Amino acid sequence: LSATGGVVRLPRCLRRVHLCAAADAFGALSAASSPEEAIVAESDATDGMAAHPERLNGAIALIAGGTIGAGIIALPVKTVAAGFIPSTVALTCSWAYMVITAGLVIELSSYFGAGTNIVTMAEHTLGSTGRVVTVVLYTFIYCATLTAYIAEGAKLMVAMTGAAGVVVPSWLACGAFTAVFSGFVYAGTGPAEKLNSFCLLVAVVAYAALVTFLMGSIDFGNLWRADWGASIAPLPIMVVAFTFHNMIPSLMTYLGSRRLLLTAVIRGSLIPLLFYTLWQGVIMGTVGSAAAALTSADQIVAALRASAGVSAEVAI
């Protein structure tokens, strides 16, 4: 209301800011409101979407499962020169940086509301040129990622069928792998979330088993070696290891709340941080100074098998 009693309409962006501030103030002052009710009020005021707290665990699993990749095996190859403590500090800094950038994407996605994605947000903020550049980069990155995972998934299928006495050509395995998992993607976020949660559970169990197998082989004296200068070079790889930002617009619609999504981002990305940190400790503590000579994931598997037997390779 103006001083004369008339109505003054604010620009859309300012209305969002005022509504967000009002919702936050209400949530802070209202002692009777539960956290879920405060989240719903904040979400409805800013985005016009209903919040779904019951989906939080699924979103956490999606972020964790989408972040942890096969590159975890070879990560110590790049960080072993620095040692466990410097590389852990560098990993933590990389995690914090990516969480902060994810918070910025969350704010942008919240501003544009449901149904947006990275490409449409780039067009709204950077114009048509920014949209074209984003499409090209987005397509290149994820075509390369899909190619890598389809190739490795097909390789695993060939090995599994070969162990059963069935010979499957690589091209057929690639097609079968793509057909099965693209069906879950096409079915929507719900089925993809359930599949991802199952795969993440299998990964966690295998990871716990691997760490258990190797615990007796760890020489904790190896973990004190440190070269802080060598912790700078692996930073780009560490930053990429915490990439999940492409999921944020979809998860915004899925959860319906900035606060829920930020919670999912923090908790979901902490799981990979724990995985990476423990994995580095296992490799550097088990292999010791010989880890500096390792140049590939296959060599890491061979070194772990020499320390813990075939059980380590099965867990990997």
mmCIF file of C-alpha atoms in Angstrom:
data_model
loop_
_atom_site.group_PDB
_atom_site.id
_atom_site.type_symbol
_atom_site.label_atom_id
_atom_site.label_comp_id
_atom_site.label_asym_id
_atom_site.label_seq_id
_atom_site.Cartn_x
_atom_site.Cartn_y
_atom_site.Cartn_z
ATOM 1 C CA LEU A 1 0.000 0.000 0.000
ATOM 2 C CA SER A 2 1.175 3.524 -0.782
ATOM 3 C CA ALA A 3 1.015 6.426 1.687
ATOM 4 C CA THR A 4 -2.213 7.598 0.073
ATOM 5 C CA GLY A 5 -3.893 4.228 0.432
ATOM 6 C CA GLY A 6 -3.436 3.091 -3.178
ATOM 7 C CA VAL A 7 -1.897 -0.201 -4.279
ATOM 8 C CA VAL A 8 1.619 -0.207 -5.709
ATOM 9 C CA ARG A 9 2.634 -3.313 -7.677
ATOM 10 C CA LEU A 10 6.251 -4.297 -7.281
ATOM 11 C CA PRO A 11 8.263 -5.883 -10.087
ATOM 12 C CA ARG A 12 8.084 -9.671 -10.107
ATOM 13 C CA CYS A 13 11.644 -10.156 -8.841
ATOM 14 C CA LEU A 14 11.050 -7.815 -5.891
ATOM 15 C CA ARG A 15 7.750 -9.487 -5.072
ATOM 16 C CA ARG A 16 9.618 -12.789 -4.812
ATOM 17 C CA VAL A 17 12.212 -11.271 -2.512
ATOM 18 C CA HIS A 18 9.552 -9.749 -0.243
ATOM 19 C CA LEU A 19 7.503 -12.937 -0.145
ATOM 20 C CA CYS A 20 10.608 -14.982 0.669
ATOM 21 C CA ALA A 21 11.569 -12.602 3.477
ATOM 22 C CA ALA A 22 8.022 -12.649 4.858
ATOM 23 C CA ALA A 23 7.912 -16.456 4.817
ATOM 24 C CA ASP A 24 11.278 -16.729 6.557
ATOM 25 C CA ALA A 25 10.214 -14.205 9.202
ATOM 26 C CA PHE A 26 6.963 -16.050 9.785
ATOM 27 C CA GLY A 27 8.794 -19.356 10.171
ATOM 28 C CA ALA A 28 11.189 -17.820 12.688
ATOM 29 C CA LEU A 29 8.507 -16.082 14.777
ATOM 30 C CA SER A 30 5.811 -18.737 14.767
ATOM 31 C CA ALA A 31 6.679 -21.148 17.585
ATOM 32 C CA ALA A 32 3.654 -23.290 16.858
ATOM 33 C CA SER A 33 4.724 -24.145 13.303
ATOM 34 C CA SER A 34 6.604 -27.382 12.653
ATOM 35 C CA PRO A 35 9.705 -27.393 10.394
ATOM 36 C CA GLU A 36 7.710 -29.081 7.643
ATOM 37 C CA GLU A 37 4.993 -26.401 7.823
ATOM 38 C CA ALA A 38 7.598 -23.671 7.663
ATOM 39 C CA ILE A 39 9.103 -25.297 4.606
ATOM 40 C CA VAL A 40 5.722 -25.542 2.902
ATOM 41 C CA ALA A 41 4.943 -21.881 3.674
ATOM 42 C CA GLU A 42 8.310 -20.739 2.327
ATOM 43 C CA SER A 43 8.003 -22.923 -0.753
ATOM 44 C CA ASP A 44 4.451 -21.873 -1.611
ATOM 45 C CA ALA A 45 5.318 -18.192 -1.166
ATOM 46 C CA THR A 46 8.365 -18.271 -3.404
ATOM 47 C CA ASP A 47 7.732 -20.933 -6.018
ATOM 48 C CA GLY A 48 4.042 -21.778 -5.990
ATOM 49 C CA MET A 49 4.965 -25.442 -5.440
ATOM 50 C CA ALA A 50 3.988 -27.756 -2.596
ATOM 51 C CA ALA A 51 6.931 -29.129 -0.623
ATOM 52 C CA HIS A 52 7.478 -32.890 -0.372
ATOM 53 C CA PRO A 53 9.551 -33.704 2.740
ATOM 54 C CA GLU A 54 8.832 -37.406 2.228
ATOM 55 C CA ARG A 55 10.998 -37.313 -0.902
ATOM 56 C CA LEU A 56 14.078 -35.916 0.852
ATOM 57 C CA ASN A 57 15.856 -39.243 1.336
ATOM 58 C CA GLY A 58 15.335 -40.152 -2.302
ATOM 59 C CA ALA A 59 16.782 -36.813 -3.401
ATOM 60 C CA ILE A 60 19.801 -37.342 -1.131
ATOM 61 C CA ALA A 61 20.370 -40.735 -2.734
ATOM 62 C CA LEU A 62 20.053 -39.243 -6.229
ATOM 63 C CA ILE A 63 22.691 -36.611 -5.484
ATOM 64 C CA ALA A 64 25.036 -39.084 -3.798
ATOM 65 C CA GLY A 65 24.583 -41.730 -6.481
ATOM 66 C CA GLY A 66 24.965 -39.209 -9.282
ATOM 67 C CA THR A 67 28.138 -37.807 -7.749
ATOM 68 C CA ILE A 68 29.991 -41.020 -6.949
ATOM 69 C CA GLY A 69 31.367 -42.434 -10.184
ATOM 70 C CA ALA A 70 33.839 -45.029 -11.378
ATOM 71 C CA GLY A 71 36.562 -42.376 -11.169
ATOM 72 C CA ILE A 72 36.709 -42.929 -7.412
ATOM 73 C CA ILE A 73 38.976 -45.934 -8.047
ATOM 74 C CA ALA A 74 41.635 -43.915 -9.863
ATOM 75 C CA LEU A 75 41.353 -40.733 -7.761
ATOM 76 C CA PRO A 76 44.333 -41.677 -5.524
ATOM 77 C CA VAL A 77 46.511 -41.878 -8.646
ATOM 78 C CA LYS A 78 46.257 -38.072 -8.851
ATOM 79 C CA THR A 79 46.382 -37.333 -5.135
ATOM 80 C CA VAL A 80 48.972 -39.779 -3.831
ATOM 81 C CA ALA A 81 51.843 -37.340 -4.390
ATOM 82 C CA ALA A 82 50.287 -34.913 -1.900
ATOM 83 C CA GLY A 83 49.636 -37.462 0.812
ATOM 84 C CA PHE A 84 46.519 -38.221 2.805
ATOM 85 C CA ILE A 85 46.162 -35.076 4.947
ATOM 86 C CA PRO A 86 46.796 -32.454 2.193
ATOM 87 C CA SER A 87 44.571 -34.287 -0.285
ATOM 88 C CA THR A 88 41.811 -34.566 2.323
ATOM 89 C CA VAL A 89 41.981 -30.819 2.978
ATOM 90 C CA ALA A 90 41.871 -30.168 -0.789
ATOM 91 C CA LEU A 91 38.897 -32.532 -1.162
ATOM 92 C CA THR A 92 37.018 -30.760 1.613
ATOM 93 C CA CYS A 93 37.667 -27.358 0.041
ATOM 94 C CA SER A 94 36.472 -28.680 -3.340
ATOM 95 C CA TRP A 95 33.327 -30.050 -1.699
ATOM 96 C CA ALA A 96 32.607 -26.705 0.000
ATOM 97 C CA TYR A 97 33.137 -24.819 -3.255
ATOM 98 C CA MET A 98 30.743 -27.070 -5.169
ATOM 99 C CA VAL A 99 28.097 -26.871 -2.428
ATOM 100 C CA ILE A 100 28.275 -23.072 -2.567
ATOM 101 C CA THR A 101 27.908 -23.048 -6.350
ATOM 102 C CA ALA A 102 25.007 -25.492 -5.998
ATOM 103 C CA GLY A 103 23.363 -23.010 -3.630
ATOM 104 C CA LEU A 104 23.588 -20.355 -6.331
ATOM 105 C CA VAL A 105 21.970 -22.692 -8.865
ATOM 106 C CA ILE A 106 19.232 -23.462 -6.322
ATOM 107 C CA GLU A 107 18.472 -19.758 -5.919
ATOM 108 C CA LEU A 108 18.349 -19.291 -9.681
ATOM 109 C CA SER A 109 16.145 -22.339 -10.164
ATOM 110 C CA SER A 110 13.851 -21.160 -7.365
ATOM 111 C CA TYR A 111 13.497 -17.759 -8.991
ATOM 112 C CA PHE A 112 12.404 -19.180 -12.351
ATOM 113 C CA GLY A 113 10.112 -21.763 -10.748
ATOM 114 C CA ALA A 114 8.996 -25.220 -11.809
ATOM 115 C CA GLY A 115 9.637 -26.600 -15.266
ATOM 116 C CA THR A 116 12.959 -24.835 -15.842
ATOM 117 C CA ASN A 117 16.311 -26.417 -16.634
ATOM 118 C CA ILE A 118 19.907 -25.366 -17.162
ATOM 119 C CA VAL A 119 19.278 -24.413 -20.793
ATOM 120 C CA THR A 120 16.195 -22.256 -20.164
ATOM 121 C CA MET A 121 17.882 -20.535 -17.221
ATOM 122 C CA ALA A 122 20.901 -19.784 -19.398
ATOM 123 C CA GLU A 123 18.601 -18.257 -22.036
ATOM 124 C CA HIS A 124 16.807 -16.073 -19.476
ATOM 125 C CA THR A 125 20.033 -14.819 -17.881
ATOM 126 C CA LEU A 126 22.604 -14.882 -20.718
ATOM 127 C CA GLY A 127 20.419 -14.470 -23.802
ATOM 128 C CA SER A 128 20.218 -16.566 -26.957
ATOM 129 C CA THR A 129 24.009 -16.743 -27.328
ATOM 130 C CA GLY A 130 24.345 -18.091 -23.812
ATOM 131 C CA ARG A 131 21.639 -20.641 -24.573
ATOM 132 C CA VAL A 132 23.474 -21.930 -27.654
ATOM 133 C CA VAL A 133 26.799 -22.161 -25.806
ATOM 134 C CA THR A 134 25.119 -23.988 -22.912
ATOM 135 C CA VAL A 135 23.427 -26.478 -25.246
ATOM 136 C CA VAL A 136 26.722 -27.249 -27.002
ATOM 137 C CA LEU A 137 28.657 -27.681 -23.746
ATOM 138 C CA TYR A 138 25.859 -29.622 -22.084
ATOM 139 C CA THR A 139 25.524 -31.987 -25.054
ATOM 140 C CA PHE A 140 29.273 -32.546 -25.310
ATOM 141 C CA ILE A 141 29.792 -33.255 -21.605
ATOM 142 C CA TYR A 142 26.891 -35.657 -21.199
ATOM 143 C CA CYS A 143 27.382 -37.450 -24.495
ATOM 144 C CA ALA A 144 30.939 -38.153 -23.349
ATOM 145 C CA THR A 145 29.676 -39.243 -19.919
ATOM 146 C CA LEU A 146 26.977 -41.504 -21.365
ATOM 147 C CA THR A 147 29.446 -43.032 -23.816
ATOM 148 C CA ALA A 148 31.848 -43.864 -20.985
ATOM 149 C CA TYR A 149 29.180 -45.428 -18.786
ATOM 150 C CA ILE A 150 27.553 -47.378 -21.601
ATOM 151 C CA ALA A 151 30.946 -48.768 -22.626
ATOM 152 C CA GLU A 152 31.852 -49.768 -19.055
ATOM 153 C CA GLY A 153 28.357 -51.100 -18.350
ATOM 154 C CA ALA A 154 28.493 -53.233 -21.485
ATOM 155 C CA LYS A 155 31.941 -54.488 -20.473
ATOM 156 C CA LEU A 156 30.525 -55.579 -17.115
ATOM 157 C CA MET A 157 27.564 -57.308 -18.790
ATOM 158 C CA VAL A 158 29.898 -59.194 -21.148
ATOM 159 C CA ALA A 159 31.980 -60.355 -18.175
ATOM 160 C CA MET A 160 28.896 -61.502 -16.243
ATOM 161 C CA THR A 161 27.361 -63.388 -19.148
ATOM 162 C CA GLY A 162 30.754 -64.855 -20.025
ATOM 163 C CA ALA A 163 31.056 -66.234 -16.484
ATOM 164 C CA ALA A 164 27.719 -67.958 -17.078
ATOM 165 C CA GLY A 165 29.003 -69.500 -20.317
ATOM 166 C CA VAL A 166 27.107 -67.153 -22.663
ATOM 167 C CA VAL A 167 29.080 -65.135 -25.205
ATOM 168 C CA VAL A 168 27.506 -61.741 -25.921
ATOM 169 C CA PRO A 169 29.066 -59.349 -28.459
ATOM 170 C CA SER A 170 29.963 -55.890 -27.199
ATOM 171 C CA TRP A 171 27.536 -54.078 -29.520
ATOM 172 C CA LEU A 172 24.624 -56.163 -28.210
ATOM 173 C CA ALA A 173 25.665 -55.574 -24.606
ATOM 174 C CA CYS A 174 25.798 -51.817 -25.271
ATOM 175 C CA GLY A 175 22.291 -51.919 -26.739
ATOM 176 C CA ALA A 176 20.888 -54.008 -23.880
ATOM 177 C CA PHE A 177 22.473 -51.809 -21.223
ATOM 178 C CA THR A 178 21.102 -48.679 -22.887
ATOM 179 C CA ALA A 179 17.615 -50.137 -23.353
ATOM 180 C CA VAL A 180 17.276 -51.298 -19.743
ATOM 181 C CA PHE A 181 18.458 -48.157 -18.004
ATOM 182 C CA SER A 182 16.962 -45.659 -20.436
ATOM 183 C CA GLY A 183 13.606 -47.238 -19.616
ATOM 184 C CA PHE A 184 13.984 -46.121 -15.996
ATOM 185 C CA VAL A 185 14.980 -42.624 -17.121
ATOM 186 C CA TYR A 186 11.982 -42.411 -19.451
ATOM 187 C CA ALA A 187 9.649 -43.589 -16.651
ATOM 188 C CA GLY A 188 10.418 -40.455 -14.649
ATOM 189 C CA THR A 189 12.081 -39.320 -11.438
ATOM 190 C CA GLY A 190 10.270 -41.795 -9.162
ATOM 191 C CA PRO A 191 11.448 -45.043 -10.809
ATOM 192 C CA ALA A 192 14.891 -43.554 -11.432
ATOM 193 C CA GLU A 193 15.104 -42.627 -7.731
ATOM 194 C CA LYS A 194 14.242 -46.176 -6.645
ATOM 195 C CA LEU A 195 16.789 -47.728 -9.018
ATOM 196 C CA ASN A 196 19.426 -45.243 -7.948
ATOM 197 C CA SER A 197 18.741 -45.912 -4.260
ATOM 198 C CA PHE A 198 19.186 -49.646 -4.845
ATOM 199 C CA CYS A 199 22.433 -49.142 -6.778
ATOM 200 C CA LEU A 200 23.723 -46.770 -4.100
ATOM 201 C CA LEU A 201 22.915 -49.344 -1.410
ATOM 202 C CA VAL A 202 24.855 -52.002 -3.320
ATOM 203 C CA ALA A 203 27.792 -49.593 -3.698
ATOM 204 C CA VAL A 204 27.776 -48.749 0.018
ATOM 205 C CA VAL A 205 27.725 -52.444 0.999
ATOM 206 C CA ALA A 206 30.548 -53.284 -1.418
ATOM 207 C CA TYR A 207 32.534 -50.283 -0.242
ATOM 208 C CA ALA A 208 32.114 -51.235 3.415
ATOM 209 C CA ALA A 209 33.186 -54.786 2.608
ATOM 210 C CA LEU A 210 36.264 -53.537 0.743
ATOM 211 C CA VAL A 211 37.346 -51.258 3.589
ATOM 212 C CA THR A 212 36.822 -54.146 6.025
ATOM 213 C CA PHE A 213 38.963 -56.473 3.888
ATOM 214 C CA LEU A 214 41.768 -53.926 3.704
ATOM 215 C CA MET A 215 41.651 -52.601 7.257
ATOM 216 C CA GLY A 216 44.161 -55.149 8.470
ATOM 217 C CA SER A 217 46.610 -54.184 5.704
ATOM 218 C CA ILE A 218 46.659 -50.445 6.405
ATOM 219 C CA ASP A 219 49.882 -48.987 7.781
ATOM 220 C CA PHE A 220 48.721 -45.768 9.449
ATOM 221 C CA GLY A 221 52.268 -44.448 9.404
ATOM 222 C CA ASN A 222 51.919 -44.026 5.637
ATOM 223 C CA LEU A 223 49.120 -41.507 6.158
ATOM 224 C CA TRP A 224 51.347 -38.900 7.812
ATOM 225 C CA ARG A 225 53.450 -38.205 4.717
ATOM 226 C CA ALA A 226 52.541 -34.760 3.332
ATOM 227 C CA ASP A 227 53.506 -32.571 0.377
ATOM 228 C CA TRP A 228 51.179 -29.556 0.494
ATOM 229 C CA GLY A 229 52.459 -28.134 -2.786
ATOM 230 C CA ALA A 230 51.357 -31.265 -4.642
ATOM 231 C CA SER A 231 47.749 -30.824 -3.462
ATOM 232 C CA ILE A 232 47.110 -27.986 -5.934
ATOM 233 C CA ALA A 233 47.385 -29.947 -9.194
ATOM 234 C CA PRO A 234 44.524 -32.412 -8.433
ATOM 235 C CA LEU A 235 42.031 -29.630 -7.569
ATOM 236 C CA PRO A 236 40.293 -29.606 -11.001
ATOM 237 C CA ILE A 237 39.738 -33.363 -10.781
ATOM 238 C CA MET A 238 38.432 -33.040 -7.234
ATOM 239 C CA VAL A 239 35.989 -30.319 -8.252
ATOM 240 C CA VAL A 240 34.650 -32.479 -11.103
ATOM 241 C CA ALA A 241 34.282 -35.361 -8.626
ATOM 242 C CA PHE A 242 31.539 -33.336 -6.854
ATOM 243 C CA THR A 243 29.474 -32.498 -9.930
ATOM 244 C CA PHE A 244 25.715 -32.946 -9.519
ATOM 245 C CA HIS A 245 24.443 -29.489 -10.482
ATOM 246 C CA ASN A 246 22.618 -30.660 -13.606
ATOM 247 C CA MET A 247 20.038 -32.370 -11.353
ATOM 248 C CA ILE A 248 19.146 -29.279 -9.339
ATOM 249 C CA PRO A 249 16.327 -27.886 -11.557
ATOM 250 C CA SER A 250 14.625 -31.297 -11.694
ATOM 251 C CA LEU A 251 15.045 -31.827 -7.969
ATOM 252 C CA MET A 252 13.606 -28.370 -7.315
ATOM 253 C CA THR A 253 10.387 -29.471 -8.990
ATOM 254 C CA TYR A 254 10.588 -32.889 -7.314
ATOM 255 C CA LEU A 255 11.010 -31.541 -3.765
ATOM 256 C CA GLY A 256 9.168 -28.239 -4.182
ATOM 257 C CA SER A 257 11.303 -26.357 -1.667
ATOM 258 C CA ARG A 258 14.611 -24.523 -1.654
ATOM 259 C CA ARG A 259 15.288 -25.520 1.938
ATOM 260 C CA LEU A 260 14.644 -29.196 1.270
ATOM 261 C CA LEU A 261 16.830 -29.085 -1.822
ATOM 262 C CA LEU A 262 19.686 -27.359 -0.002
ATOM 263 C CA THR A 263 19.434 -29.994 2.735
ATOM 264 C CA ALA A 264 19.555 -32.737 0.110
ATOM 265 C CA VAL A 265 22.576 -31.128 -1.552
ATOM 266 C CA ILE A 266 24.554 -30.855 1.676
ATOM 267 C CA ARG A 267 23.716 -34.327 2.969
ATOM 268 C CA GLY A 268 23.931 -35.999 -0.430
ATOM 269 C CA SER A 269 27.325 -34.505 -1.267
ATOM 270 C CA LEU A 270 28.741 -35.383 2.171
ATOM 271 C CA ILE A 271 28.414 -39.075 1.281
ATOM 272 C CA PRO A 272 30.850 -38.835 -1.677
ATOM 273 C CA LEU A 273 33.199 -36.728 0.453
ATOM 274 C CA LEU A 274 33.273 -39.530 3.027
ATOM 275 C CA PHE A 275 33.731 -42.153 0.294
ATOM 276 C CA TYR A 276 36.603 -40.293 -1.371
ATOM 277 C CA THR A 277 38.363 -39.556 1.921
ATOM 278 C CA LEU A 278 38.205 -43.138 3.178
ATOM 279 C CA TRP A 279 39.195 -44.498 -0.222
ATOM 280 C CA GLN A 280 42.292 -42.331 -0.339
ATOM 281 C CA GLY A 281 43.198 -43.426 3.164
ATOM 282 C CA VAL A 282 42.789 -47.080 2.229
ATOM 283 C CA ILE A 283 44.968 -46.804 -0.893
ATOM 284 C CA MET A 284 47.702 -44.662 0.640
ATOM 285 C CA GLY A 285 47.713 -46.645 3.865
ATOM 286 C CA THR A 286 47.745 -50.032 2.151
ATOM 287 C CA VAL A 287 50.055 -49.503 -0.803
ATOM 288 C CA GLY A 288 52.251 -46.868 0.866
ATOM 289 C CA SER A 289 55.056 -45.236 -1.104
ATOM 290 C CA ALA A 290 54.492 -47.708 -3.961
ATOM 291 C CA ALA A 291 51.225 -45.872 -4.704
ATOM 292 C CA ALA A 292 53.257 -43.139 -6.388
ATOM 293 C CA ALA A 293 54.097 -45.593 -9.168
ATOM 294 C CA LEU A 294 50.437 -46.460 -9.883
ATOM 295 C CA THR A 295 49.078 -44.879 -13.051
ATOM 296 C CA SER A 296 45.691 -46.524 -13.616
ATOM 297 C CA ALA A 297 42.682 -48.017 -11.871
ATOM 298 C CA ASP A 298 43.726 -51.508 -13.021
ATOM 299 C CA GLN A 299 47.055 -51.132 -11.225
ATOM 300 C CA ILE A 300 45.239 -50.026 -8.064
ATOM 301 C CA VAL A 301 43.015 -53.121 -8.213
ATOM 302 C CA ALA A 302 46.079 -55.323 -8.688
ATOM 303 C CA ALA A 303 47.826 -53.701 -5.706
ATOM 304 C CA LEU A 304 44.775 -54.161 -3.491
ATOM 305 C CA ARG A 305 44.395 -57.769 -4.586
ATOM 306 C CA ALA A 306 47.999 -58.370 -3.589
ATOM 307 C CA SER A 307 47.217 -56.952 -0.140
ATOM 308 C CA ALA A 308 43.754 -58.381 0.548
ATOM 309 C CA GLY A 309 43.306 -61.156 -1.996
ATOM 310 C CA VAL A 310 40.600 -61.715 -4.588
ATOM 311 C CA SER A 311 37.911 -60.522 -2.159
ATOM 312 C CA ALA A 312 39.122 -56.937 -2.667
ATOM 313 C CA GLU A 313 38.730 -57.225 -6.436
ATOM 314 C CA VAL A 314 35.239 -58.695 -6.078
ATOM 315 C CA ALA A 315 34.184 -55.794 -3.838
ATOM 316 C CA ILE A 316 35.568 -53.260 -6.349
#
